[in-house]
Coordinates of C-alpha atoms and ligand atoms in Angstrom, one line a residue:
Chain S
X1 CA -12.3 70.3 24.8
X2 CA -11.5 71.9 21.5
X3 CA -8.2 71.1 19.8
X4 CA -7.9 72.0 16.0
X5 CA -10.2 73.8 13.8
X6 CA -10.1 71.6 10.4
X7 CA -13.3 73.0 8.6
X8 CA -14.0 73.6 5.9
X9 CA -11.5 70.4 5.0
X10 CA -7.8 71.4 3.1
X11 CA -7.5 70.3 -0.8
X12 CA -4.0 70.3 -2.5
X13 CA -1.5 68.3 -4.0
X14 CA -0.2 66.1 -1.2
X15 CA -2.7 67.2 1.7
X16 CA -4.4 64.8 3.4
X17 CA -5.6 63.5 6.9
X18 CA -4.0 60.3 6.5
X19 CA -1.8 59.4 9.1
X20 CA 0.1 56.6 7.5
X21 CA 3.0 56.1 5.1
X22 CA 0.5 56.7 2.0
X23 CA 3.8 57.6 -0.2
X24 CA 5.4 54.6 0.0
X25 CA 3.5 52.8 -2.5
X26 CA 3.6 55.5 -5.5
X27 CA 7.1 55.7 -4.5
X28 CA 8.2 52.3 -5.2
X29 CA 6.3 52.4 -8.3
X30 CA 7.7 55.4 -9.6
X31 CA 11.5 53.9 -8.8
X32 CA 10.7 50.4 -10.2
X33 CA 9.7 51.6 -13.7
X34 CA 12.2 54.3 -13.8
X35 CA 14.7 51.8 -13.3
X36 CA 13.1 49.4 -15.9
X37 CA 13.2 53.0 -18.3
X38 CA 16.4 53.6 -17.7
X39 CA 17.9 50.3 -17.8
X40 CA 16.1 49.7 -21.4
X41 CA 16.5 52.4 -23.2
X42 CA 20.2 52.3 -22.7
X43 CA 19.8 48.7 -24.0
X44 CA 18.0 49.7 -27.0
X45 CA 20.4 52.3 -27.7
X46 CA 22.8 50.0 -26.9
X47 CA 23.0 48.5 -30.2
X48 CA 25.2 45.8 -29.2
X49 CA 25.6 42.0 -27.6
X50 CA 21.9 41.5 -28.2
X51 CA 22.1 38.1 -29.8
X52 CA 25.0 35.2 -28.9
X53 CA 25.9 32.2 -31.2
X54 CA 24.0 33.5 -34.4
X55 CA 24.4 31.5 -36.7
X56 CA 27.4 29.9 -35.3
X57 CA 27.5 25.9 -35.2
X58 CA 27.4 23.9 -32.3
X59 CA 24.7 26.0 -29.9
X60 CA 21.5 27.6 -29.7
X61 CA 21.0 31.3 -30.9
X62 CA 20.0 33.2 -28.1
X63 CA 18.5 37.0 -28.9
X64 CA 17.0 39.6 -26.4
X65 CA 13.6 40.0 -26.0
X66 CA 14.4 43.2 -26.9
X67 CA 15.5 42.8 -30.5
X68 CA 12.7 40.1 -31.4
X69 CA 12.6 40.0 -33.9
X70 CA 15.6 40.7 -35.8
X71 CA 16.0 41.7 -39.7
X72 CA 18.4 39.5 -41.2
X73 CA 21.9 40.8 -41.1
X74 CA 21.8 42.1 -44.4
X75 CA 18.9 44.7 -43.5
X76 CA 20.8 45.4 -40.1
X77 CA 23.9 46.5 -42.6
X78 CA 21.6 48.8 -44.1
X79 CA 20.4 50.8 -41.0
X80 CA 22.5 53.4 -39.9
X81 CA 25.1 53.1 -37.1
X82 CA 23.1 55.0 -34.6
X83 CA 19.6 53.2 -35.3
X84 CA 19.5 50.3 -33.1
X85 CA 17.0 47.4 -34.4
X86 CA 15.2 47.6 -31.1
X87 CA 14.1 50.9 -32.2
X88 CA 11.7 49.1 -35.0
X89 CA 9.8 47.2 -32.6
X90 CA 9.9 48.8 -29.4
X91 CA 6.6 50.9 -30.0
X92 CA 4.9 47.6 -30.0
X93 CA 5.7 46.3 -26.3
X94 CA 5.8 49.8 -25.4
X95 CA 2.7 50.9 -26.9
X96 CA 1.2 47.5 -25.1
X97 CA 2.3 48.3 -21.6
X98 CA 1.6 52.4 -22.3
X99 CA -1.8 51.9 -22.9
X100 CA -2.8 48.4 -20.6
X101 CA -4.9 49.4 -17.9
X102 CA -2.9 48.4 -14.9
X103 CA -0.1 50.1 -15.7
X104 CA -2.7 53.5 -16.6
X105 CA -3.1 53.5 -13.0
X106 CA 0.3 52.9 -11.4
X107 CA 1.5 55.7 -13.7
X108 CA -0.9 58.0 -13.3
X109 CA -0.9 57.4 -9.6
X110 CA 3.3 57.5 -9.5
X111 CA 4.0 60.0 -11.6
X112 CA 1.0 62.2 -12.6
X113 CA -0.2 62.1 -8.9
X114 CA -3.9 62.0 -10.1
X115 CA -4.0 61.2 -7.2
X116 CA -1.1 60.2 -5.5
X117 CA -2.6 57.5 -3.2
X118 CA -6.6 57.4 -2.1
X119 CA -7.4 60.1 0.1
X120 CA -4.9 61.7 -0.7
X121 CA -5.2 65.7 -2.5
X122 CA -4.1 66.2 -5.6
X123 CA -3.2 69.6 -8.2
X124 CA -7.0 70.7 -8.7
X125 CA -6.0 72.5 -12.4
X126 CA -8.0 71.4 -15.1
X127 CA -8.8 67.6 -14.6
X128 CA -10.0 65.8 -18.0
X129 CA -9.2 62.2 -17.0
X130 CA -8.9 60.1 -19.9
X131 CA -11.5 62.2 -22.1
X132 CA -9.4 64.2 -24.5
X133 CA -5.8 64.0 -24.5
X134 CA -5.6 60.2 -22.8
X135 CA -8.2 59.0 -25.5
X136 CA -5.5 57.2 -27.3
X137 CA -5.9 54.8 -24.3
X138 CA -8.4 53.3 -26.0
X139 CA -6.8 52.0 -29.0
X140 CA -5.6 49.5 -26.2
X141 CA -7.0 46.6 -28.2
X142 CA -4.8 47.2 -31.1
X143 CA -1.4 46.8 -28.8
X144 CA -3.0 43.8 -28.1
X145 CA -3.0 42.4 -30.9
X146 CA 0.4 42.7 -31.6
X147 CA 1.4 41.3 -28.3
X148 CA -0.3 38.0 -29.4
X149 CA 1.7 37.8 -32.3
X150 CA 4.8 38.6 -30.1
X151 CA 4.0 36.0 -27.9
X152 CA 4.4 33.6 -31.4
X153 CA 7.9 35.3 -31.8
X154 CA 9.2 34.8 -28.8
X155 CA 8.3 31.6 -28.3
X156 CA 10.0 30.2 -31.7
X157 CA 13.1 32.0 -30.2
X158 CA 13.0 29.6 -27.3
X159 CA 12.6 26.9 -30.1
X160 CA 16.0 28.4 -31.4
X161 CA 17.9 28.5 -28.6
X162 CA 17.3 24.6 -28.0
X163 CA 18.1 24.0 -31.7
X164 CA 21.6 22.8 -31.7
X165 CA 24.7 21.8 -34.2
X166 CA 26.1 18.8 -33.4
X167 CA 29.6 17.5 -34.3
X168 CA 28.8 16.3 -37.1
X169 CA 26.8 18.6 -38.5
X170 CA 23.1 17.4 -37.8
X171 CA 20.8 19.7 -36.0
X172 CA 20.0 18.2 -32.1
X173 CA 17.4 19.4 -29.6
X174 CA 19.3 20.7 -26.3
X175 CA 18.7 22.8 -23.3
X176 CA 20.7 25.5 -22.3
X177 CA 20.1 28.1 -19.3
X178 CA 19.6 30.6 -21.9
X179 CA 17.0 28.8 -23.4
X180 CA 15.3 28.3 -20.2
X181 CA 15.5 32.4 -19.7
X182 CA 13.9 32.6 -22.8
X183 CA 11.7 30.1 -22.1
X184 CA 10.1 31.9 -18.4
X185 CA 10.3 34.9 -20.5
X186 CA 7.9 33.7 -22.8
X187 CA 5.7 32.0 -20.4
X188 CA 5.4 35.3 -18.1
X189 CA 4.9 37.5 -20.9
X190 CA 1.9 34.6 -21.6
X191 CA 0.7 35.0 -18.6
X192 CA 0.3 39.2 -18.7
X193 CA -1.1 39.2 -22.0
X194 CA -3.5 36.8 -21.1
X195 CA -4.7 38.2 -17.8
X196 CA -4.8 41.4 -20.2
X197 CA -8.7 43.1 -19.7
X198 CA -9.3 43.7 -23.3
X199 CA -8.8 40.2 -24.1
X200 CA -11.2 39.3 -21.2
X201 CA -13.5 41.8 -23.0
X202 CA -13.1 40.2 -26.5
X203 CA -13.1 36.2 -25.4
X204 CA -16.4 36.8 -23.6
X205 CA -16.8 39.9 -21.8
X206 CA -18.8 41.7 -24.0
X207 CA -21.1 38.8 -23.9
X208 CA -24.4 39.3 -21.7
X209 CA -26.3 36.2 -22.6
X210 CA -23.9 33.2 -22.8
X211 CA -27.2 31.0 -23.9
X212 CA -28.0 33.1 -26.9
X213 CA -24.6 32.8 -28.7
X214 CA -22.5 30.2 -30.6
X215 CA -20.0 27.8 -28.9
X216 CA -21.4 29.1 -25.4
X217 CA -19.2 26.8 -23.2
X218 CA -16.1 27.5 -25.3
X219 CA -16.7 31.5 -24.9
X220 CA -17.7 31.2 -21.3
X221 CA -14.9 29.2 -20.2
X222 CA -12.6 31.2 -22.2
X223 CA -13.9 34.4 -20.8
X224 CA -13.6 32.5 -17.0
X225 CA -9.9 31.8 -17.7
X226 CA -9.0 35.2 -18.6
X227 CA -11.0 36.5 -15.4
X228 CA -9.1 33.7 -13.3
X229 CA -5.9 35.5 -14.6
X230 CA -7.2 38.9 -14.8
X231 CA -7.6 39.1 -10.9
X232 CA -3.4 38.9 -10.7
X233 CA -2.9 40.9 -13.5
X234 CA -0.8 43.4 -11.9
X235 CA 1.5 40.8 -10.3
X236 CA 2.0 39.4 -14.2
X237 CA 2.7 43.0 -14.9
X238 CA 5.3 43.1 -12.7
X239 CA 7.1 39.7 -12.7
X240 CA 7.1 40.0 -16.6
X241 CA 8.5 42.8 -16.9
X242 CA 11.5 42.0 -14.3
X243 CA 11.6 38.5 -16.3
X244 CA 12.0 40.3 -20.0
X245 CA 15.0 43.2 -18.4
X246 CA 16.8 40.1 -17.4
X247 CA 16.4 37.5 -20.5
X248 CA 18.0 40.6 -22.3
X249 CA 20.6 41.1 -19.1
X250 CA 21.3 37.4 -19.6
X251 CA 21.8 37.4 -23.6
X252 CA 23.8 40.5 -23.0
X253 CA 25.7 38.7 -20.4
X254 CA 26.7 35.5 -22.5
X255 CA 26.9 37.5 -26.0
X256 CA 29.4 39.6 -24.6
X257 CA 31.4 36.8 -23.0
X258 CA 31.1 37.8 -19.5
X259 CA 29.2 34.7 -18.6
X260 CA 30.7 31.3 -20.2
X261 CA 28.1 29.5 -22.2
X262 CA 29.1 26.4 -20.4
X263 CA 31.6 25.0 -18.0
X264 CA 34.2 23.5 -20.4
X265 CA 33.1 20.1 -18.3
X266 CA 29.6 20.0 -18.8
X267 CA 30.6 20.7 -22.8
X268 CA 32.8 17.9 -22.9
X269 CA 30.1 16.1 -21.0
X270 CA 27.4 16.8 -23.7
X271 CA 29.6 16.0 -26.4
X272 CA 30.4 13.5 -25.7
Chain G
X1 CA -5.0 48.2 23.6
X2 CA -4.6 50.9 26.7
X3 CA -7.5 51.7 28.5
X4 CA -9.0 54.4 27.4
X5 CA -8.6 56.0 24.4
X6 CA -8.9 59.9 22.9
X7 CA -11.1 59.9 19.8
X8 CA -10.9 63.3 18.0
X9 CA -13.9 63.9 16.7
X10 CA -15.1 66.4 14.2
X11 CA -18.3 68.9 15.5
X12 CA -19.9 71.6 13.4
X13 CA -21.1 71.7 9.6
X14 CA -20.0 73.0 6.1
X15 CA -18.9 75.9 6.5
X16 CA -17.0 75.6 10.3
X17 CA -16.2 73.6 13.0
X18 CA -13.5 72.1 15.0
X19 CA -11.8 68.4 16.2
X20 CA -13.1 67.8 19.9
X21 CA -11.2 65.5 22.1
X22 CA -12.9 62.9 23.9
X23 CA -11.5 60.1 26.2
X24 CA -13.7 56.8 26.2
X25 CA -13.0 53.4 27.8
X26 CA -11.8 50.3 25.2
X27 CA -13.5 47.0 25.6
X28 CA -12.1 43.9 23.7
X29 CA -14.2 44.0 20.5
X30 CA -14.9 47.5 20.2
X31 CA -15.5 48.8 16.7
X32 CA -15.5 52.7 15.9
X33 CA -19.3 53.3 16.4
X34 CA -19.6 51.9 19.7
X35 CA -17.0 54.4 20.4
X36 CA -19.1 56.8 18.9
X37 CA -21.7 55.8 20.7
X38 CA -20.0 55.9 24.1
X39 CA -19.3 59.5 23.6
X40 CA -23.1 60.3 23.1
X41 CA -24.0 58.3 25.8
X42 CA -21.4 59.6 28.1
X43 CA -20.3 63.4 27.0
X44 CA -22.3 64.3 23.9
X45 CA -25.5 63.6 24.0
X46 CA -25.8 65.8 20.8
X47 CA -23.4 64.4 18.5
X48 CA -24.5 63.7 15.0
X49 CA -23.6 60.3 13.6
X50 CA -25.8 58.1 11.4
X51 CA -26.3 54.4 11.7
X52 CA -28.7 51.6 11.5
X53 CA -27.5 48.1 11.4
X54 CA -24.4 48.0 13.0
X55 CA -23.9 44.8 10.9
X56 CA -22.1 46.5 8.2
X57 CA -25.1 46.1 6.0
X58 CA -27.4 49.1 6.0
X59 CA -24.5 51.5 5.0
X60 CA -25.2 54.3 6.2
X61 CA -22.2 54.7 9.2
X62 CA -19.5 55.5 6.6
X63 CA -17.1 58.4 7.9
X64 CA -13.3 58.8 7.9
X65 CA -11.2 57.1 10.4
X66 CA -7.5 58.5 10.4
X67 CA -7.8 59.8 6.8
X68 CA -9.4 56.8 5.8
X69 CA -12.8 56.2 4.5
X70 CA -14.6 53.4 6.6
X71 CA -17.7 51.7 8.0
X72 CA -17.4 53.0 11.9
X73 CA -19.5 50.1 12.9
X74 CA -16.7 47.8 10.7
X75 CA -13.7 49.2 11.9
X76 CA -12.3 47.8 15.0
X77 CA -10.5 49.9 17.2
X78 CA -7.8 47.2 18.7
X79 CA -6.4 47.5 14.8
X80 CA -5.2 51.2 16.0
X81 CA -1.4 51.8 17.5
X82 CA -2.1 52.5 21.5
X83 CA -1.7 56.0 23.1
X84 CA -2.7 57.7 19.9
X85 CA -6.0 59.8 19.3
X86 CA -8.6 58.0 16.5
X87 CA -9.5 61.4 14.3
X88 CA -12.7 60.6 13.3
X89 CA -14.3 62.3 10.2
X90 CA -17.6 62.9 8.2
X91 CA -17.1 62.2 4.5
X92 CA -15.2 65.1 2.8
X93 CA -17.1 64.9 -0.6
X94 CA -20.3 65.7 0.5
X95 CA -22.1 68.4 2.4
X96 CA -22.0 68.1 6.6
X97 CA -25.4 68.3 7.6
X98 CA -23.9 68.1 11.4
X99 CA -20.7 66.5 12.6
X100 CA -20.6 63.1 11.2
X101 CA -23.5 63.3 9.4
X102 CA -23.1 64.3 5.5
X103 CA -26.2 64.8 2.7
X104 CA -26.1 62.2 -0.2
X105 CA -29.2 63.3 -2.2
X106 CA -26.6 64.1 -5.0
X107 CA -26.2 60.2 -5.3
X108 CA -29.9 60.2 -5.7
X109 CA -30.1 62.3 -8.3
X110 CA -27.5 60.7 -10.4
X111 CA -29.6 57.4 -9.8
X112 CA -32.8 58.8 -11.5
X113 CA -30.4 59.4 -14.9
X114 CA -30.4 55.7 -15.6
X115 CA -32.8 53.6 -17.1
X116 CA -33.7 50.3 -15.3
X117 CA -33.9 47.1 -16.6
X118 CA -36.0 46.6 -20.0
X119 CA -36.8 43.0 -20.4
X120 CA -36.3 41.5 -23.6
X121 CA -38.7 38.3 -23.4
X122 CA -42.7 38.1 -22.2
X123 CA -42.9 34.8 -21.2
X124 CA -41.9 33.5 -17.5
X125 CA -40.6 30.2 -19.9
X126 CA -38.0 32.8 -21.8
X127 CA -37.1 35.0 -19.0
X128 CA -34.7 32.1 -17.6
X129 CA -30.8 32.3 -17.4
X130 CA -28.3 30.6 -15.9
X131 CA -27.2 30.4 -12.6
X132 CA -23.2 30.9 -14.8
X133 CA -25.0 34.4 -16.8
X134 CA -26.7 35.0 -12.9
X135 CA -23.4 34.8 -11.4
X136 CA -21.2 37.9 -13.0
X137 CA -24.1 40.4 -12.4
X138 CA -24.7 38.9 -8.8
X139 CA -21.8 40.8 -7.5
X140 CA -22.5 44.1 -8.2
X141 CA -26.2 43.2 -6.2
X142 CA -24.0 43.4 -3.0
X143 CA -23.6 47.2 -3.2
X144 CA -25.1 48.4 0.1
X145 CA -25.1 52.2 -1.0
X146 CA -22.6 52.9 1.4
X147 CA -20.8 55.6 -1.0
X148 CA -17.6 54.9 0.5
X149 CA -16.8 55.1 -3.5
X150 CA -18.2 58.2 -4.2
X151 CA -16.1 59.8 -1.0
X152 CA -12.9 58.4 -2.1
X153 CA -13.2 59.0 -5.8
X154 CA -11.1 61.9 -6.4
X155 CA -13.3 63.0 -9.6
X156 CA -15.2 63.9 -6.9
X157 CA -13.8 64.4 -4.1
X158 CA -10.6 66.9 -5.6
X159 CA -12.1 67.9 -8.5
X160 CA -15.8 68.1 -7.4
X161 CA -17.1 66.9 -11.0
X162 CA -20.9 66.1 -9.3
X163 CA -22.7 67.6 -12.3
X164 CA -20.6 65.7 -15.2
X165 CA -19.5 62.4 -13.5
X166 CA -21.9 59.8 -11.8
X167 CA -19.0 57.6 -10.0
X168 CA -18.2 54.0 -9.4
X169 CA -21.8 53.1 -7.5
X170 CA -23.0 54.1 -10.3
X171 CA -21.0 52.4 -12.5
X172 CA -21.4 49.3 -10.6
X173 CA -25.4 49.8 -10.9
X174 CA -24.9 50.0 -14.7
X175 CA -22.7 47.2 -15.5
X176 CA -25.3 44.9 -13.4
X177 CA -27.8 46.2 -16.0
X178 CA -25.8 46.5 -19.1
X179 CA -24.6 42.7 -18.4
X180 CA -28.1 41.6 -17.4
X181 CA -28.4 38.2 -19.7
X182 CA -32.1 39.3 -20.4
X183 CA -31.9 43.6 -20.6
X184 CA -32.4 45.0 -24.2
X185 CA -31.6 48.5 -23.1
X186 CA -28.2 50.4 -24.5
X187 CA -26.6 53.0 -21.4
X188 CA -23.3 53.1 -23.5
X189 CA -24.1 56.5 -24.7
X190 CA -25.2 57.2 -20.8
X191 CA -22.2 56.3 -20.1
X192 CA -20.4 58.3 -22.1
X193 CA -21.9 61.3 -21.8
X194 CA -24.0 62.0 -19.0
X195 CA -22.2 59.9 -16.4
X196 CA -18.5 60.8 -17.5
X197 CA -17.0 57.4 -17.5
X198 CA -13.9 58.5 -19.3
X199 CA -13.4 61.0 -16.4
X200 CA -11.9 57.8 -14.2
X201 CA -8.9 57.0 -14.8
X202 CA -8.7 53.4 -13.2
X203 CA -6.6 54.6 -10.5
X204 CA -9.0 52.2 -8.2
X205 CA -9.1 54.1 -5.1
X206 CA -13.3 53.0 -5.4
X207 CA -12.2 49.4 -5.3
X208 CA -9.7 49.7 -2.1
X209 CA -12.8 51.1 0.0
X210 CA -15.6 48.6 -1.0
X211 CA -16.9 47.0 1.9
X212 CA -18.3 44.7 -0.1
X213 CA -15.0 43.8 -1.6
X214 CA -17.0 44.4 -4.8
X215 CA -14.3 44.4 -7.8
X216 CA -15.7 47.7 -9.0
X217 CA -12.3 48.8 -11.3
X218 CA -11.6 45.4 -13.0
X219 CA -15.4 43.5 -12.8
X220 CA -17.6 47.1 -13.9
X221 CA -15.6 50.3 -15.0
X222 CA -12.9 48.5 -17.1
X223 CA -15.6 46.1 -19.0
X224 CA -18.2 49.2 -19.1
X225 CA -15.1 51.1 -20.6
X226 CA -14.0 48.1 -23.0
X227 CA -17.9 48.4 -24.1
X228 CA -17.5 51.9 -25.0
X229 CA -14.4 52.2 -26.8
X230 CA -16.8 49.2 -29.0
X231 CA -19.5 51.8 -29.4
X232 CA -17.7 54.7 -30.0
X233 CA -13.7 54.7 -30.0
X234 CA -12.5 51.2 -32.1
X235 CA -11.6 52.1 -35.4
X236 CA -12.6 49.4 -37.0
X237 CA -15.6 48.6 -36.0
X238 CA -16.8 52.2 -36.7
X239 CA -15.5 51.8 -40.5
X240 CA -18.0 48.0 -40.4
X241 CA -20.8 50.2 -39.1
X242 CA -20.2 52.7 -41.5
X243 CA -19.7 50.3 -44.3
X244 CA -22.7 48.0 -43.6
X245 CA -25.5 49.3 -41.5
X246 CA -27.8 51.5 -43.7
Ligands
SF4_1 S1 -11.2 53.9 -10.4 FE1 -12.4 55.5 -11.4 S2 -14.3 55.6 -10.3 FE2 -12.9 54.4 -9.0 S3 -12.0 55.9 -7.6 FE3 -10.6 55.8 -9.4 S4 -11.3 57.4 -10.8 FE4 -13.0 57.1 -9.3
SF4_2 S1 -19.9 49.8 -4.6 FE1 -19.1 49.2 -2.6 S2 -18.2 51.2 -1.7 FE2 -19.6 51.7 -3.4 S3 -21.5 52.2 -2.5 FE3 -21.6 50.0 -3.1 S4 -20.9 48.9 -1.3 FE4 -20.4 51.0 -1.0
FES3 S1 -5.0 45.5 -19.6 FE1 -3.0 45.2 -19.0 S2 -2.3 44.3 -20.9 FE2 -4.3 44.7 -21.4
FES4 S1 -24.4 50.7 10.7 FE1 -25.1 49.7 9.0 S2 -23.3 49.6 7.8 FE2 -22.6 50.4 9.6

């Protein structure tokens, strides 16, 4: 017997014949990097509690990922009240993340709903993809760049934080739990950039012939670790992302005294 | 599983046609076809459905099973909640011939557009690779032309871009070329140009369909698009070409 007539098929934003909950993942998306927006932006504008101990004796500078790297006090004085130092690098991590290809598709998925989920309809106005307007994407390479060196940055922040005074004035090595945020921080933010697919592209990728070329089994393993991390690059995406809003959350937390920088025990313990 | 089962099934062609209920028994192991073909057997001798090898192989059973582009003869039907109707579906991006049978000749006709493999050495002595050069292009070999892909891909599917776009199977069919240790011949301007590859957008919907679980977004479109921007978007390397080839 006859039930529905469903030809020709329905197109639209949001029309589909799926029968599951096909919103939930866009919708999780678009919430997790609204939050991450939100909370960092305020941050940046913030313009305060970014770094703890600077340049004070007997502990390791901790600054936010956020504000690496920061101009010498001096500059700082010059920049006026409102402009927060974050401001001069943020286009670089931003411009990274913006433009890397996993997060291309959770945004256009989340929030441009082109398309919303697979088999799912979508706005059928204009559709250019990434041809005109989104060609910028492909400048991708050049963000990439500048992560590497922000992955050098970083990681002599973490060699900062363990740089301590001690009593008598001599410089020690020593752990703190700041250092250790900074220190999974780094390593996340490692692991994103190298899972990244223009990397994979520029290690090896764009070589066809591995026998034909110079340092073959270098290339070819390099371009075999990248893929190795490439397949999880949108869990890196993810995890790094949660791991740099809370190495700032953390330096905020200390620099602004909320959090001890150690049990007055534990001090006593160390210098002893 | 109860039973017996309803299967809604879609009768008529392009232009009209209507969701038919059946009710079929469930056996243990049942997959969507053998549903499929318990209604011909049993109520419709003249449905339309295509199929071949049952094995999940000769791709040509692909339809859409609750909204969901599958391979019927894949798709087992104990994975469904009981006491609810299967709505079962030809592929929305292509013509219906009859019920659950679709025309593809528009995949065929993107297919001609690329140029097969030009080998670079004469010799059977040259023409060997490595099993490590063999192994990347190996996986896009898998494709069994199912076009699960092509249905899902919403260049296509929403925004009907057949004459401008040439979608992931054909993506996959050039990256196994274009990364072919031994091919000479250049598709990036193909690419480009007749086959639309900046029209994707990486969302991956191709990818989640594959029943080949062939990495179509990360392993061909994004290294085919990497290519490109080297060809034709990067700066820098157009200013070296510029600068140094006469
Ligand atoms: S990743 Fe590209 S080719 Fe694949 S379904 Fe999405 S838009 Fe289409
Ligand atoms: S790439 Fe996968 S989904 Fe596309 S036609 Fe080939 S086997 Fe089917
Ligand atoms: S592709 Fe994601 S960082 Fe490059
Ligand atoms: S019948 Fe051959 S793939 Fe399903």
């Amino acid at each position: 017997m006859a039930s529905e007539v469903s030809a020709p098929r329905e197109y639209g934003l949001g029309k589909t014949e799926r029968r599951d909950s096909w919103w939930v993942g866009p919708l999780a998306t678009a919430l997790g990097f609204g939050a991450f927006i939100l909370y960092s932006t305020f941050r940046d504008i913030y313009n305060d509690d970014y770094v703890s101990f600077e340049g004070r004796a007997g502990w390791g500078e901790l600054l936010s990922p956020f504000y690496s790297p920061l101009p010498p006090e001096s500059i700082r004085g010059l920049l006026p009240i409102w402009f927060s130092p974050a401001f001069l690098i943020l286009w670089a991590p931003g411009g990274f993340r913006l433009t890397c290809y996993y997060y291309r598709k959770a945004y256009y998925r989340a929030y441009f709903l082109d398309p919303p989920a697979c088999a799912v309809g979508e706005s059928r106005s204009k559709y250019r993809g990434e041809t005109r307007l989104f060609l910028f994407q492909n400048l991708h390479r050049y963000f990439l760049y500048f992560a590497l060196m922000f992955l050098v940055l970083l990681s002599i922040d973490v060699v900062r934080a363990c740089v301590f005074e001690s009593k008598d004035g001599g410089m020690t090595f020593g752990v703190s739990v700041g250092s250790l945020v900074l220190l999974a921080n780094v390593t996340l933010l490692s692991m994103y950039t190298f899972s990244c697919h223009s990397l994979r592209h520029l290690v090896g990728g764009n070589i066809d012939c591995f026998s034909c070329v110079a340092f073959r089994k270098g290339r070819y393993k390099l371009w075999k670790g990248t893929s190795f991390l490439n397949k999880n690059h949108m869990l890196w995406a993810w995890v790094s992302l949660f791991m740099v809003g809370f190495a700032d959350f953390y330096v905020w937390m200390v620099a602004s005294g909320t959090i001890p920088e150690m049990p007055d025990e534990l001090k006593e313990l160390i210098e002893k | 599983m109860s039973d017996e089962v309803i299967l809604k099934i879609y009768r008529g062609d392009d232009t009209s046609g209507e969701m038919v209920d059946y009710s079929v028994p469930v056996a243990p192991g049942m997959v969507v076809l053998d549903a499929i073909h318990t209604v011909q057997a049993t109520h419709a001798p003249d449905l339309a459905a295509r199929w071949n090898c049952k094995a999940g192989k000769c791709g040509s059973c692909g339809g859409e099973v609750n909204g969901k582009p599958r391979l019927m003869c894949m798709d087992r039907m104990d994975k469904y909640p009981d006491n609810e109707p299967i709505e079962i579906r030809p592929m929305k991006s292509f013509p219906i011939m009859k019920d659950l049978v679709y025309d593809v000749a528009w995949n065929y006709r993107v297919n001609e557009k690329i140029p097969p493999i030009e080998m670079a050495a004469e010799s059977d002595e040259e023409r060997l690779f490595s099993q490590e050069e063999a192994d990347r292009v190996q996986e896009f070999r898998k494709c069994i032309e199912c076009f699960l892909c092509q249905n899902v891909c919403y260049v296509i599917r929403e925004h009907d871009k057949k004459q401008e776009f040439g979608g992931p199977r054909f993506f996959v069919r050039v990256a196994g070329l274009e990364m072919h240790p031994l091919d000479k011949a250049n598709r990036l301007g193909l690419l480009k140009n007749d086959l639309g590859l900046g029209y994707c957008n990486i969302t991956k919907c191709c990818t989640e369909v594959c029943p080949e679980s062939i990495a179509i977004t990360d392993n061909a479109i994004i290294p085919l698009k990497e290519r490109v921007v080297d060809e034709f978007y990067d700066p820098v390397k157009k200013l070296f070409r510029v600068l140094f080839t006469k």
